[in-house]
C-alpha positions as MATLAB code, in Angstrom:
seq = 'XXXXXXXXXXXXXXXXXXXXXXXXXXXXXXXXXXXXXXXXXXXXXXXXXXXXXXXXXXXXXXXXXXXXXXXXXXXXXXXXXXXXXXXXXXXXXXXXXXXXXXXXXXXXXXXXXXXXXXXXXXXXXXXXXXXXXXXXXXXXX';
ca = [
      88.479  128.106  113.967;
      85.157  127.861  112.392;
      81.920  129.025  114.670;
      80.937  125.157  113.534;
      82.412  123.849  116.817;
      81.436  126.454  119.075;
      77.519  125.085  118.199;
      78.755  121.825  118.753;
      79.518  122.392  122.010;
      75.988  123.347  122.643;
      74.665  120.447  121.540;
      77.103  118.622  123.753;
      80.520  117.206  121.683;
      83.530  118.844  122.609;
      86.457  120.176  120.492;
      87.970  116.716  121.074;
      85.179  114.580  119.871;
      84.604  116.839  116.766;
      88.149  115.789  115.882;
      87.509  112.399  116.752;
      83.975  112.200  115.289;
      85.980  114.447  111.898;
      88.871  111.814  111.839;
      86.685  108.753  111.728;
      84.852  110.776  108.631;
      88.120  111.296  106.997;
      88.946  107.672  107.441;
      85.913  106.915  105.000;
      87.673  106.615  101.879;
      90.378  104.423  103.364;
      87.701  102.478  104.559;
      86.006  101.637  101.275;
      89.259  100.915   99.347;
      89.886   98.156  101.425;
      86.572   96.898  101.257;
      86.895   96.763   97.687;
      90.517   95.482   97.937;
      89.189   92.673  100.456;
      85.990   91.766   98.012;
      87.952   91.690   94.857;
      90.447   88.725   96.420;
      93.589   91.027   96.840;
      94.611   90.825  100.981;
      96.946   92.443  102.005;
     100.076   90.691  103.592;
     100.440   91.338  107.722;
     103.257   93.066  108.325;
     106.005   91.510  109.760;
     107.706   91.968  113.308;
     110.755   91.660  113.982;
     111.815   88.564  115.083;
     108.369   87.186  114.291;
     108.002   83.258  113.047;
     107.212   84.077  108.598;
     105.810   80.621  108.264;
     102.719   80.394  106.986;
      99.937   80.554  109.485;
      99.068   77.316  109.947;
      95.818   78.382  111.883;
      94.157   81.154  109.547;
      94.363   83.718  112.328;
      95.663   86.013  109.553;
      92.739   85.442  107.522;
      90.337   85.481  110.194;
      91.855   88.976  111.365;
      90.913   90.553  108.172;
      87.989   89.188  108.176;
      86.907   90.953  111.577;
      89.181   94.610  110.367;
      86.813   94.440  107.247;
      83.324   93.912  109.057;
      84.646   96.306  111.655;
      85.427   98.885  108.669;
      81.990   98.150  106.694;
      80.469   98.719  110.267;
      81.967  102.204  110.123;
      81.064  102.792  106.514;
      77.304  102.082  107.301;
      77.219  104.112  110.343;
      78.399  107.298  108.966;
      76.070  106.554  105.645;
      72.980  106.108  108.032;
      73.705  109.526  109.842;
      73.974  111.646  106.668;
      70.831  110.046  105.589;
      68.863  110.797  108.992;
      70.708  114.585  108.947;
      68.991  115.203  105.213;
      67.539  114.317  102.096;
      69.303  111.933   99.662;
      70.592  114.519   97.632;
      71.919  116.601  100.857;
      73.540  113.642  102.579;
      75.596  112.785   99.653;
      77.353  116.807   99.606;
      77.805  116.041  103.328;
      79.353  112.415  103.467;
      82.080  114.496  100.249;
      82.538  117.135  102.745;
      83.034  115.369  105.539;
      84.862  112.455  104.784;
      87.421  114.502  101.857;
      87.029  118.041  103.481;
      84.959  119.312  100.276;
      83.504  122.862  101.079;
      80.571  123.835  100.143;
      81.545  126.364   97.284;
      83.807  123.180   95.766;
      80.681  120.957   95.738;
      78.199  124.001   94.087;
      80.840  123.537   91.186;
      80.572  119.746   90.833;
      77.763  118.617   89.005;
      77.613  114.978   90.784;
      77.688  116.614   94.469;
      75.741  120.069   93.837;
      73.634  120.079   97.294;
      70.462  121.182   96.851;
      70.326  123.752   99.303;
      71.953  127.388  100.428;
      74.810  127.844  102.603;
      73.153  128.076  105.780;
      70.937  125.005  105.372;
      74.095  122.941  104.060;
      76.225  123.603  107.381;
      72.976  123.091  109.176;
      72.535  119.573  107.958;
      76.377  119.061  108.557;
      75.776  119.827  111.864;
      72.815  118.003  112.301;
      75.190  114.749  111.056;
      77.966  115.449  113.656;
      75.416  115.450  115.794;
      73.998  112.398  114.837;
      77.091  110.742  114.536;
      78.106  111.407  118.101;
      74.796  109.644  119.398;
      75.149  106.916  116.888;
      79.022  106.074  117.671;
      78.098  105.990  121.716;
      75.726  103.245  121.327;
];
């Protein structure tokens, strides 16, 4: 395992909440497709039970559930935006939301020209860190 966590710890998350804190980042892009999905008209169908009544709902608690999932979701979205922008500069926080939320490392965003932070190594991981750190505080409120 990276020394990453080990600092962590220092500052107070444990192994467990960097995975949480990691999974919710890696959730991002599932996040925003749905968004789009949702604002574009195209809603997905609730799954079925078994045994369940497939009339329509007369009541709109379908719609109404989607409704909440998606504000609940853009909630998320804005959260983990705000932290990389309180971690670092613009330029910074976008490398880190790419690394964070699709596991980009930092060589793989040095070779892409619309993610190239602006920064060494050391000040990258820093600033990652910094947003973990952030997003723990942010997530418990």
């Amino acid at each position: 395992m990276r020394k990453h966590p080990v600092r962590l710890e220092n500052a107070g998350i444990s192994p467990a909440r960097y995975r949480e804190l990691k999974d919710m980042c890696q959730q991002y892009p599932e996040y925003m497709a749905k968004i789009r999905r949702v604002r574009a008209g195209i809603v997905d169908k609730p799954r079925r039970k078994a045994g369940a009544w497939t009339q329509p709902d007369p009541t709109g608690n379908a719609a109404a559930s989607i409704a909440d999932e998606v504000a609940w979701m853009e909630a998320r979205v804005k959260l983990i935006d705000m932290c990389a922008r309180r971690a670092a500069p613009p330029a910074v926080a976008r490398a880190i939301i790419k690394s964070a939320t699709e596991g980009w490392s930092y060589d793989r965003l040095r070779q892409s020209k619309a993610y190239r932070p602006p920064c060494g190594f050391n000040q990258f991981y820093e600033a990652k860190l910094t947003f973990y750190i952030i997003l723990d505080m942010e997530a418990r409120s």
